[in-house]
XYZ file of C-alpha atoms in Angstrom:
734
model
C 0.000 0.000 0.000
C 2.891 2.353 0.574
C 3.164 2.804 -3.190
C 0.519 5.414 -2.813
C 3.608 7.229 -1.415
C 3.985 9.079 -4.450
C 0.313 9.600 -4.960
C -0.379 13.161 -6.018
C 2.507 13.421 -8.490
C 1.954 9.965 -9.940
C -1.785 10.534 -10.379
C -1.127 13.766 -12.257
C 1.239 11.965 -14.627
C -1.130 9.111 -15.480
C -2.448 8.750 -19.020
C -5.315 10.855 -20.349
C -8.545 10.187 -18.493
C -11.457 8.341 -20.000
C -9.922 7.743 -23.416
C -6.799 6.761 -25.300
C -4.812 8.975 -27.645
C -6.154 6.970 -30.611
C -9.715 8.062 -29.887
C -11.291 11.379 -30.793
C -9.089 14.238 -29.629
C -10.445 17.254 -27.821
C -8.306 20.369 -27.573
C -8.856 21.027 -23.872
C -7.433 24.415 -22.909
C -6.857 26.232 -19.629
C -10.094 26.542 -17.661
C -11.478 30.052 -17.136
C -13.977 29.151 -14.452
C -15.752 31.972 -12.609
C -16.891 30.975 -9.137
C -20.193 31.985 -7.577
C -18.576 32.404 -4.160
C -15.165 32.403 -2.505
C -15.141 28.753 -1.373
C -13.339 25.924 -3.152
C -15.723 23.520 -4.915
C -15.147 20.154 -6.631
C -15.612 21.874 -9.979
C -12.980 24.501 -9.121
C -10.560 21.818 -7.983
C -10.905 19.888 -11.248
C -10.579 23.099 -13.278
C -7.054 23.593 -11.969
C -4.021 23.100 -14.193
C -1.480 20.498 -13.061
C 2.258 20.919 -13.532
C 4.002 17.822 -14.912
C 7.570 17.169 -16.079
C 10.015 19.985 -16.817
C 13.544 20.545 -18.114
C 16.042 23.392 -18.434
C 17.955 24.146 -21.641
C 21.693 23.364 -21.647
C 22.576 27.036 -21.155
C 20.032 27.393 -18.335
C 18.223 30.243 -20.081
C 14.958 28.503 -21.000
C 12.633 26.046 -19.294
C 10.248 23.678 -21.066
C 7.451 22.261 -18.938
C 4.291 20.190 -19.145
C 0.816 21.165 -17.930
C -2.325 19.000 -17.803
C -5.776 20.506 -18.303
C -8.923 18.549 -17.418
C -12.436 18.680 -18.852
C -15.279 17.356 -16.730
C -17.628 17.650 -19.713
C -15.459 15.447 -21.939
C -14.141 13.345 -19.034
C -10.621 13.691 -20.410
C -7.290 15.383 -19.858
C -4.992 17.160 -22.287
C -1.249 17.480 -21.673
C 0.390 20.497 -23.288
C 3.919 21.900 -23.434
C 5.144 25.404 -22.603
C 8.475 27.186 -22.785
C 9.526 30.243 -20.781
C 12.598 32.149 -19.713
C 14.330 30.839 -16.594
C 13.017 33.834 -14.612
C 9.434 32.870 -15.494
C 8.924 35.579 -18.081
C 7.404 35.179 -21.544
C 5.656 31.805 -21.170
C 4.540 30.427 -24.530
C 2.262 27.457 -25.158
C 3.809 25.160 -27.764
C 1.026 22.561 -28.110
C -1.602 23.766 -30.568
C -3.981 20.843 -31.178
C -5.872 18.152 -29.263
C -3.057 15.590 -29.091
C -1.292 15.363 -25.740
C 2.408 16.268 -25.744
C 4.590 15.295 -22.794
C 8.095 14.702 -21.427
C 10.008 17.730 -22.769
C 13.791 17.307 -23.089
C 16.317 19.672 -24.658
C 18.476 18.453 -27.542
C 20.352 21.760 -27.721
C 19.605 25.330 -26.691
C 17.098 25.759 -29.494
C 15.525 22.300 -29.891
C 13.073 20.394 -27.685
C 12.316 16.675 -27.916
C 8.959 15.437 -26.655
C 6.522 12.522 -26.734
C 3.399 12.663 -28.887
C 1.026 9.777 -29.650
C 3.637 7.174 -28.750
C 6.467 8.654 -30.818
C 9.445 10.915 -30.163
C 9.225 14.297 -31.873
C 11.308 17.445 -31.943
C 10.513 21.120 -32.429
C 12.208 24.465 -32.198
C 11.982 26.297 -28.895
C 9.273 28.521 -30.419
C 7.131 25.494 -31.343
C 7.958 25.587 -35.049
C 9.896 23.077 -37.152
C 8.098 20.008 -35.824
C 9.401 16.630 -36.973
C 8.718 13.032 -35.915
C 11.966 11.288 -34.965
C 10.875 7.713 -34.190
C 8.694 5.294 -36.168
C 7.451 2.534 -33.879
C 3.697 2.471 -34.634
C 3.044 4.474 -31.491
C 4.907 2.130 -29.148
C 7.250 4.570 -27.330
C 6.349 5.081 -23.646
C 9.426 7.055 -22.618
C 12.794 8.194 -23.946
C 16.163 9.616 -22.911
C 18.877 10.918 -25.245
C 22.551 10.346 -24.442
C 24.483 13.472 -23.418
C 26.297 13.482 -26.796
C 22.950 12.958 -28.600
C 24.409 10.017 -30.567
C 22.081 7.439 -29.012
C 18.671 7.358 -27.384
C 16.839 4.995 -25.015
C 13.289 4.148 -26.088
C 10.922 2.421 -23.657
C 8.579 -0.080 -25.335
C 6.279 -2.849 -24.096
C 6.649 -6.448 -25.266
C 4.140 -9.327 -25.073
C 4.666 -11.401 -21.934
C 3.252 -14.917 -21.683
C 5.375 -16.407 -18.891
C 2.621 -15.946 -16.284
C -0.585 -15.649 -18.319
C -0.739 -17.953 -21.324
C -1.341 -16.512 -24.761
C -4.918 -16.703 -26.011
C -5.414 -19.770 -28.280
C -5.207 -18.771 -31.929
C -8.474 -20.555 -32.753
C -10.316 -18.823 -29.856
C -9.692 -15.155 -30.619
C -12.870 -14.008 -28.856
C -12.200 -15.890 -25.631
C -11.809 -13.717 -22.556
C -10.534 -16.247 -20.044
C -6.950 -16.127 -18.832
C -4.925 -19.217 -17.928
C -2.635 -18.164 -15.052
C 0.392 -20.233 -13.995
C 2.077 -18.124 -11.281
C 1.766 -15.068 -9.060
C 2.084 -11.445 -10.195
C -0.495 -12.027 -12.887
C -2.010 -8.676 -11.868
C -0.249 -5.488 -10.808
C -1.875 -2.324 -9.440
C -4.757 -2.109 -11.942
C -3.983 -4.398 -14.902
C -3.251 -7.982 -15.856
C 0.438 -8.522 -16.631
C 0.335 -9.522 -20.294
C 3.180 -7.252 -21.380
C 6.412 -5.953 -19.853
C 8.432 -2.854 -20.685
C 12.003 -3.039 -21.994
C 14.526 -0.294 -22.813
C 15.854 -0.221 -26.373
C 18.907 1.671 -27.636
C 18.919 3.323 -31.055
C 21.486 5.397 -32.892
C 20.726 9.059 -33.506
C 21.688 10.466 -36.901
C 22.127 14.052 -38.040
C 19.340 16.464 -37.131
C 18.549 14.132 -34.200
C 16.742 11.594 -36.387
C 16.463 8.141 -34.793
C 17.616 5.082 -36.731
C 14.444 3.040 -36.296
C 15.845 0.077 -38.242
C 18.281 -0.914 -35.483
C 16.781 -1.085 -31.995
C 18.840 -3.005 -29.431
C 16.908 -4.461 -26.490
C 19.304 -4.175 -23.554
C 17.309 -6.926 -21.780
C 17.000 -9.102 -24.859
C 15.759 -12.571 -23.972
C 15.213 -11.672 -20.311
C 11.664 -11.962 -18.907
C 12.078 -8.939 -16.626
C 10.592 -5.477 -16.679
C 12.510 -2.211 -16.842
C 11.377 0.244 -15.602
C 9.640 -1.503 -12.725
C 5.875 -1.695 -12.334
C 3.678 -0.020 -11.408
C 5.068 3.541 -11.200
C 8.571 3.405 -12.670
C 9.492 5.564 -15.662
C 12.532 6.859 -17.500
C 13.958 8.117 -14.178
C 14.969 4.510 -13.525
C 17.622 4.721 -16.266
C 20.505 7.118 -16.884
C 23.265 7.679 -19.442
C 26.945 7.943 -18.540
C 28.469 11.314 -19.380
C 30.367 9.829 -22.355
C 27.197 8.205 -23.713
C 28.728 4.719 -23.690
C 26.989 3.136 -20.703
C 23.493 2.960 -19.272
C 22.693 2.470 -15.601
C 19.278 0.895 -15.205
C 16.953 -0.394 -12.479
C 15.636 -3.941 -12.621
C 14.235 -6.623 -10.335
C 15.319 -9.760 -12.152
C 12.583 -12.017 -10.827
C 9.217 -13.265 -12.051
C 6.135 -14.947 -10.598
C 6.247 -16.056 -6.970
C 9.816 -14.796 -6.482
C 8.803 -11.347 -7.736
C 5.694 -11.203 -5.560
C 7.578 -11.752 -2.294
C 10.752 -9.769 -2.989
C 11.627 -6.080 -3.244
C 15.222 -6.858 -4.282
C 15.859 -4.661 -7.303
C 19.380 -3.759 -8.409
C 21.278 -1.190 -10.453
C 22.902 -2.644 -13.571
C 25.519 -1.103 -15.852
C 25.131 -1.863 -19.572
C 27.858 -1.102 -22.131
C 26.306 -0.211 -25.487
C 29.480 -1.204 -27.368
C 30.186 -4.627 -25.866
C 26.565 -5.233 -24.771
C 27.894 -6.522 -21.461
C 25.989 -6.000 -18.209
C 27.216 -5.989 -14.619
C 25.417 -5.643 -11.312
C 26.598 -2.686 -9.197
C 24.650 -3.780 -6.107
C 25.888 -7.309 -5.446
C 29.429 -8.229 -4.398
C 31.319 -10.645 -6.631
C 30.471 -14.231 -5.744
C 27.236 -13.270 -3.948
C 24.767 -16.150 -3.728
C 21.164 -15.064 -3.342
C 19.232 -16.804 -0.546
C 16.302 -18.980 -1.555
C 13.525 -16.551 -0.696
C 10.915 -18.909 -2.161
C 11.689 -21.289 0.705
C 10.377 -18.608 3.068
C 7.268 -17.736 1.080
C 5.178 -18.226 4.222
C 7.819 -16.280 6.018
C 8.169 -15.033 9.505
C 9.774 -11.803 8.455
C 13.503 -11.349 8.966
C 13.639 -7.765 10.204
C 17.348 -7.688 11.036
C 19.234 -4.872 9.324
C 22.417 -6.920 8.847
C 25.732 -5.230 7.919
C 25.980 -7.311 4.749
C 22.777 -5.646 3.540
C 24.780 -2.506 2.836
C 27.191 -4.581 0.727
C 24.735 -6.572 -1.363
C 21.709 -4.260 -1.366
C 18.912 -6.867 -0.962
C 16.166 -4.196 -0.834
C 14.834 -1.652 -3.330
C 17.552 0.068 -5.398
C 16.386 2.498 -8.048
C 16.801 5.768 -9.969
C 20.537 5.855 -10.783
C 22.231 9.132 -11.759
C 25.781 9.592 -13.034
C 27.927 12.367 -11.577
C 28.883 15.213 -13.961
C 32.492 13.960 -14.120
C 31.338 10.426 -14.925
C 33.188 8.795 -12.041
C 30.242 7.997 -9.775
C 26.745 6.557 -9.952
C 24.359 7.420 -7.122
C 20.959 5.883 -6.497
C 18.206 5.440 -3.911
C 18.705 2.311 -1.814
C 16.825 0.325 0.824
C 18.667 -2.228 2.965
C 16.125 -5.009 3.617
C 14.353 -7.361 1.258
C 10.562 -7.441 1.475
C 10.281 -4.075 3.270
C 9.016 -1.482 0.823
C 9.020 1.290 3.452
C 12.594 0.773 4.626
C 14.716 3.920 4.982
C 15.706 5.105 1.519
C 19.401 5.967 1.622
C 21.549 7.751 -0.934
C 24.111 5.215 -2.183
C 27.165 6.302 -4.198
C 29.294 3.886 -6.258
C 32.823 4.760 -7.424
C 33.219 3.339 -10.927
C 37.027 3.556 -10.684
C 37.528 1.766 -7.365
C 34.291 -0.200 -6.954
C 33.835 1.412 -3.516
C 30.291 1.960 -2.315
C 29.304 4.667 0.194
C 26.044 5.604 1.889
C 25.996 9.387 2.082
C 22.927 10.147 4.208
C 23.370 7.908 7.253
C 23.077 10.969 9.520
C 19.657 11.781 8.035
C 17.140 9.550 9.838
C 14.526 9.699 7.099
C 14.092 9.008 3.386
C 15.873 10.576 0.442
C 12.996 11.018 -2.008
C 14.789 12.612 -4.965
C 18.267 14.001 -5.636
C 20.521 15.634 -8.207
C 24.257 16.111 -8.653
C 25.851 19.540 -8.490
C 28.886 20.892 -10.317
C 29.605 22.930 -7.189
C 32.261 21.037 -5.218
C 31.033 22.601 -1.973
C 27.734 20.720 -2.172
C 28.141 17.499 -4.148
C 24.523 16.334 -4.066
C 21.226 18.062 -3.316
C 18.234 16.019 -2.166
C 14.752 16.333 -0.744
C 13.409 14.394 2.223
C 10.621 14.661 4.776
C 11.270 15.773 8.333
C 8.646 16.839 10.900
C 5.807 17.006 8.399
C 7.491 18.913 5.558
C 9.551 17.877 2.534
C 12.717 19.955 2.789
C 15.805 20.611 0.665
C 19.185 19.322 1.845
C 22.771 19.171 0.622
C 25.310 16.395 1.118
C 28.674 18.047 1.700
C 32.178 16.674 2.119
C 31.036 13.155 1.346
C 28.578 12.597 4.199
C 27.751 15.858 5.991
C 24.040 16.653 5.574
C 22.988 20.309 5.661
C 19.333 21.427 5.702
C 18.658 24.290 3.277
C 14.905 24.927 3.628
C 12.516 25.115 6.551
C 8.998 26.138 5.587
C 5.487 24.750 5.745
C 5.559 23.419 2.193
C 6.795 20.364 0.289
C 9.439 20.316 -2.401
C 8.324 17.612 -4.826
C 11.231 17.177 -7.259
C 14.468 18.875 -8.296
C 17.122 19.176 -10.992
C 20.125 21.423 -11.594
C 19.580 24.484 -13.764
C 22.731 23.584 -15.720
C 24.904 26.248 -14.140
C 25.789 24.215 -11.035
C 24.467 26.991 -8.800
C 20.688 27.019 -9.090
C 18.015 24.356 -8.779
C 14.801 23.985 -10.732
C 12.188 22.594 -8.347
C 8.470 21.957 -7.882
C 6.727 23.027 -4.667
C 3.243 22.599 -3.203
C 1.446 22.740 0.144
C -1.946 22.170 1.760
C -2.953 25.622 0.504
C -1.177 25.865 -2.870
C -1.078 23.482 -5.859
C 2.224 22.649 -7.546
C 4.268 25.351 -9.278
C 7.851 25.656 -10.451
C 10.586 27.570 -8.616
C 14.196 28.486 -9.231
C 16.096 27.954 -5.988
C 19.471 29.457 -5.117
C 20.878 27.433 -2.207
C 23.388 28.990 0.167
C 25.015 26.406 2.395
C 26.772 29.036 4.515
C 24.003 31.371 5.665
C 20.564 30.890 7.222
C 17.788 33.468 7.401
C 15.614 34.052 10.466
C 13.280 31.170 9.523
C 16.109 28.676 9.099
C 16.258 28.811 5.291
C 19.477 29.070 3.358
C 17.771 28.734 -0.018
C 16.219 31.653 -1.887
C 13.233 30.526 -3.952
C 11.790 32.437 -6.894
C 8.383 31.293 -8.144
C 8.369 31.133 -11.941
C 4.938 29.651 -12.699
C 1.558 30.514 -11.247
C -0.702 28.193 -13.189
C -3.826 28.590 -11.067
C -3.658 32.236 -10.050
C -6.982 33.092 -11.735
C -8.788 30.454 -9.643
C -6.858 30.965 -6.397
C -7.488 34.727 -6.526
C -11.234 34.024 -6.324
C -10.908 31.824 -3.235
C -10.811 32.602 0.455
C -7.880 30.614 1.811
C -7.935 28.269 4.788
C -5.171 28.604 7.371
C -2.735 25.996 8.631
C -1.278 25.452 12.082
C 0.456 22.645 13.947
C 0.407 21.311 17.463
C 2.476 18.786 19.423
C 0.982 16.337 21.913
C 2.289 13.476 24.071
C 1.412 9.964 22.905
C 0.538 7.180 25.332
C 4.095 5.830 25.100
C 5.559 9.178 26.140
C 6.709 10.462 22.738
C 5.925 13.809 21.112
C 3.575 13.727 18.114
C 2.923 16.539 15.642
C -0.514 17.036 14.156
C -1.555 19.525 11.514
C -4.637 21.702 11.990
C -6.330 23.151 8.900
C -8.925 25.828 9.609
C -11.774 27.029 7.342
C -11.526 30.298 5.392
C -12.695 33.380 7.304
C -12.176 31.391 10.477
C -13.981 32.689 13.584
C -12.427 31.366 16.794
C -15.629 32.088 18.722
C -17.604 29.552 16.688
C -17.778 25.774 16.840
C -16.822 23.802 13.712
C -17.464 20.194 12.701
C -14.103 18.434 12.743
C -12.531 15.604 10.752
C -9.820 13.227 11.936
C -7.732 12.405 8.866
C -6.119 8.949 8.836
C -3.094 8.617 6.540
C -2.415 5.682 4.216
C 0.735 3.759 3.504
C 0.908 2.816 6.336
C 4.243 4.641 6.037
C 3.301 7.586 3.786
C 4.108 11.033 5.226
C 1.526 13.518 6.433
C 3.573 16.329 4.950
C 2.315 19.399 3.080
C 0.828 17.438 0.164
C -1.618 18.777 -2.409
C -4.097 16.137 -3.585
C -6.942 16.307 -6.074
C -8.978 13.939 -3.912
C -7.839 14.136 -0.270
C -7.526 17.896 -0.492
C -7.478 19.779 2.802
C -8.154 23.125 1.093
C -11.554 21.978 -0.185
C -12.419 20.169 3.063
C -11.750 23.327 5.073
C -13.614 25.406 2.483
C -16.719 23.327 3.154
C -16.578 24.448 6.784
C -14.623 21.638 8.449
C -11.612 21.713 10.730
C -9.126 18.962 9.822
C -6.894 17.220 12.365
C -4.084 15.343 10.576
C -1.788 13.447 12.970
C 1.757 12.327 12.172
C 1.161 9.088 14.079
C 3.649 6.287 14.667
C 4.581 4.640 11.374
C 5.212 7.819 9.387
C 8.588 9.004 8.035
C 10.165 12.220 9.203
C 10.460 11.417 12.908
C 13.240 8.840 12.843
C 13.329 5.212 11.762
C 12.353 3.862 15.172
C 9.124 5.902 15.067
C 8.399 4.710 11.525
C 9.075 1.016 12.106
C 6.935 0.757 15.224
C 3.816 0.201 13.130
C 4.895 -2.999 11.330
C 3.221 -5.911 13.101
C 1.213 -3.472 15.241
C -1.454 -2.002 12.981
C -4.083 -1.776 15.713
C -1.895 -0.752 18.638
C 0.099 2.429 19.118
C -0.937 4.114 15.864
C -4.650 3.776 16.717
C -3.946 5.173 20.157
C -2.156 8.086 18.462
C -5.239 8.896 16.395
C -7.430 9.034 19.490
C -4.851 11.051 21.427
C -4.771 13.649 18.647
C -8.547 14.029 18.296
C -9.026 14.036 22.066
C -6.378 16.727 22.478
C -8.068 18.827 19.792
C -11.529 18.353 21.314
C -10.325 19.260 24.802
C -7.956 22.125 24.009
C -9.123 23.768 20.786
C -12.319 25.657 21.680
C -13.529 25.836 18.065
C -13.651 22.015 17.700
C -17.228 20.810 18.095
C -16.769 17.502 19.917
C -20.407 16.628 19.164
C -19.781 16.813 15.412
C -16.638 14.851 14.676
C -16.007 12.491 11.762
C -13.200 10.093 10.875
C -11.961 9.700 7.274
C -9.101 8.001 5.421
C -7.912 5.937 2.457
C -5.817 2.778 2.026
C -4.275 2.119 5.454
C -6.333 5.155 6.458
C -9.420 3.255 5.294
C -8.320 0.279 7.373
C -7.942 2.687 10.305
C -11.500 3.898 9.777
C -12.863 0.341 9.724
C -10.988 -0.457 12.942
C -11.853 2.771 14.756
C -15.525 2.248 13.861
C -15.543 -0.400 16.605
C -13.088 1.267 19.004
C -14.021 4.959 19.150
C -16.283 4.934 22.227
C -18.798 7.294 20.637
C -16.331 9.999 19.627
C -17.382 10.101 15.961
C -20.743 10.700 14.321
C -19.753 9.264 10.927
C -16.976 7.471 9.060
C -15.643 7.456 5.477
C -13.272 4.720 4.271
C -11.766 4.701 0.762
C -9.997 1.569 -0.552
C -9.407 0.322 2.962
C -8.475 -3.170 4.126
C -11.350 -4.749 6.067
C -10.455 -8.449 6.357
C -6.695 -8.922 6.765
C -6.780 -12.699 6.390
C -8.469 -12.311 3.013
C -6.177 -9.476 1.972
C -3.070 -11.571 2.654
C -3.822 -13.700 -0.406
C -5.796 -11.095 -2.403
C -3.151 -8.389 -2.768
C -0.707 -8.690 -5.659
C 2.520 -7.509 -3.951
C 2.796 -10.266 -1.361
C 5.976 -8.877 0.177
C 3.805 -6.179 1.725
C 1.602 -8.540 3.712
C 4.568 -10.719 4.647
C 6.375 -7.790 6.214
C 3.482 -5.894 7.761
C 1.549 -8.886 9.137
C 4.738 -10.797 10.056
C 3.460 -14.239 9.047
C 0.916 -16.093 6.915
C -2.545 -16.643 8.445
C -2.423 -20.414 7.901
C 0.778 -21.041 9.833
C 0.062 -22.792 13.120
C 3.204 -21.444 14.804
C 2.527 -17.788 14.056
C 4.532 -15.014 15.647
C 2.892 -12.940 18.373
C 2.692 -9.976 15.998
C 0.900 -12.060 13.361
C -1.602 -13.454 15.867
C -2.339 -9.943 17.099
C -2.731 -8.666 13.530
C -5.266 -11.265 12.459
C -7.126 -11.293 15.767
C -7.620 -7.515 15.487
C -8.737 -7.415 11.855
C -11.650 -4.931 11.582
C -14.081 -7.543 10.243
C -13.949 -9.324 13.624
C -15.466 -6.320 15.433
C -18.481 -5.471 13.293
C -20.642 -6.448 16.264
C -19.428 -3.181 17.865
C -20.206 -0.979 14.864
C -22.922 1.562 15.632
C -22.102 4.624 13.487
C -22.992 5.583 9.878
C -20.265 4.718 7.380
C -19.538 5.488 3.723
C -17.408 2.887 1.919
C -15.663 3.813 -1.359
C -13.707 1.444 -3.598
C -12.419 0.954 -7.144
C -12.957 -2.426 -8.812
C -9.609 -2.167 -10.637
C -7.807 -1.805 -7.313
C -5.641 -4.919 -7.170
C -3.620 -3.628 -4.225
C -6.651 -3.773 -1.901
C -9.371 -5.612 -3.763
C -12.857 -4.143 -4.060
C -14.276 -7.119 -2.162
C -12.849 -5.482 0.969
C -14.991 -2.353 0.575
C -18.040 -4.319 -0.512
C -17.709 -6.633 2.487
C -17.520 -3.684 4.879
C -20.604 -2.062 3.350
C -22.540 -5.345 3.323
C -21.617 -5.956 6.961
C -22.789 -2.503 7.995
C -26.141 -2.843 6.268
C -26.690 -6.387 7.568
C -25.974 -4.978 11.014
C -28.680 -2.349 10.415
C -26.225 0.584 10.290
C -26.794 3.523 7.941
C -24.256 3.092 5.149
C -23.461 3.964 1.543
C -21.219 2.278 -1.019
C -19.601 4.311 -3.790
C -18.102 1.757 -6.182
C -16.096 2.632 -9.311
C -15.869 -0.227 -11.872
C -13.157 1.607 -13.855
C -10.920 3.112 -11.134
C -7.942 1.665 -9.283
C -6.514 2.583 -5.852
C -6.989 6.195 -6.964
C -9.766 8.091 -8.766
C -8.388 9.514 -12.021
C -11.295 10.352 -14.314
C -12.743 13.880 -13.962
C -16.421 12.951 -13.659
C -15.607 10.196 -11.180
C -13.540 12.726 -9.242
C -16.474 15.133 -9.066
C -18.815 12.308 -8.018
C -16.311 11.304 -5.306
C -16.205 14.835 -3.866
C -19.969 15.334 -4.004
C -20.659 11.984 -2.327
C -17.983 12.606 0.306
C -19.305 16.037 1.308
C -22.976 15.006 1.099
C -22.238 12.244 3.612
C -20.419 14.613 5.953
C -23.145 17.238 5.764
C -25.824 14.624 6.407
C -24.254 13.569 9.704
C -22.138 16.543 10.797
C -23.696 19.566 9.159
C -21.346 22.215 7.794
C -20.019 25.676 8.514
C -19.036 27.419 11.708
C -22.132 27.376 13.859
């Protein structure tokens, strides 16, 4: 479930909603909505433009970037490209028709490559001189040119019949699938194809030689990039354009489903030889299949840092070509392990971990040409995603300290400035140019000067009264300090009482940082007259690894106590919280939390809303597709007679065992293409509530996955959500 970790950004980057590019195109432009009042509405939220990928020109003077516009009427999105000066001046839209154009990349200071209808194209920086560079019958799903522009990586999908057998030739209309192993489904689709990276030569004028495509995983039944969210960021070119570092988990079926062990490989385009940078020479992989009903091995052994048995991904070569750095987790099967920054010396073979003093995750990073700060990275700490620098090999210096999240970063090609995306509870994503200063801090603890260079939603935001954000610390029952965010309605009046929502985070190890979501959006919730209490309970990153790891094997213990501590503290100490009108809401692990708290809240809440939540943990153990998740979090299989104490506690406290204590109205929401937490979980919870005689609703989406991506479904989600809250809590400050 933790994959929802990268939820808001990933959802924005998904394919066009409600259609494919081969269907009728609609030239959806920027929305010019005029609101009837000053409160955020579902329609206003879906009218907002969404920043996507971006890239700076080699000289750092221009920036090309992607924006998605959505149409509720057409139930579609349209991705368009812009170019502007690096100071944000003179933005110009380059996309002129209804086809989506994405993934801008500079070929030189005057030429932009991009993806259109499954092919690589180029155009001048003013949008003229368009030319198609690849000819693959629309098969390209991503690309990356070598620094010398003599080769290019093309991502393409290939048929895959190792798990699901090919349809019989004489039964072309049959719809059944013959499945022979696990991982036959992933996230929201059946695995009948896998992506491979291909290398092609680039001729004069950047034309791609489509006649010679070399599959760097030829004959290997493995995916690269990795499902379900990986993209071109999982591959990188060496500075001389002769080698490719790529991410791959070289496993299939059962082995794949119970292992997170991906590695970084180095491929030589001349010799076509591949070597593994993660595993020591002579390493023999343990037989993980023998522990498929595992009692999880949670030991963080020293050899883990030598052989990298956990997630390793997103390699990036240093500007001088000597090093490759990547994001690395130490333990196999633990998808929420601490994500370190690993650096490999290609000359000596030495491997270093550069962020050991940072007790949280490195979420993204980039190399700098400035020798004073070798690598910049972003990571969450105390509820915000901040900017940091790694100096002198392993000294970590914090460069930002504000109530906002930095979402991604890259160098602006001068070695001195960063091009970054930033968002918060109160502001959607925009682009910034950041000038870090590792020597001086301002009064707020920032040493980075940020200049906003896009303001995509100014016309809508200027019409809205803004909520306000605050934070509060409270003691948990085990004596630790816990931060919780407080979001207050626009035009807040401290003399009034407001209905209040306890927000339960998913993951279970996803941060409650300053995210901006187009579904779980605190701005719109506050605009409807609700106070939101969002605790950073045990199990979340940004408060040290011990705090984060406490939740594994203890889903119904300390973290549930933390939720109740937070809402009780708010009810007792914040005079504007109406303790007689409190609701509890959440998705994924947050939905599980709702189902559990529905039987353990002692009358605190007047209604519940659970989206894509786990209801029956024994059933989910075998229903979910990424079995490593259940193995780690539950600690053991439900059928083992010698279960660990953690496993027994987990299954004995599954929410479905306590329906006899349910007594409060509940709204259950689920997507039928959610293969992470199957829709039967939400249906079962709704059925149980109604059979118990409890007021309940079920909002079921046959065509949505763990998220809600289509505009009209998104509007229906918001309307149903707020109608349920108003029915049981009322609205407004009264």
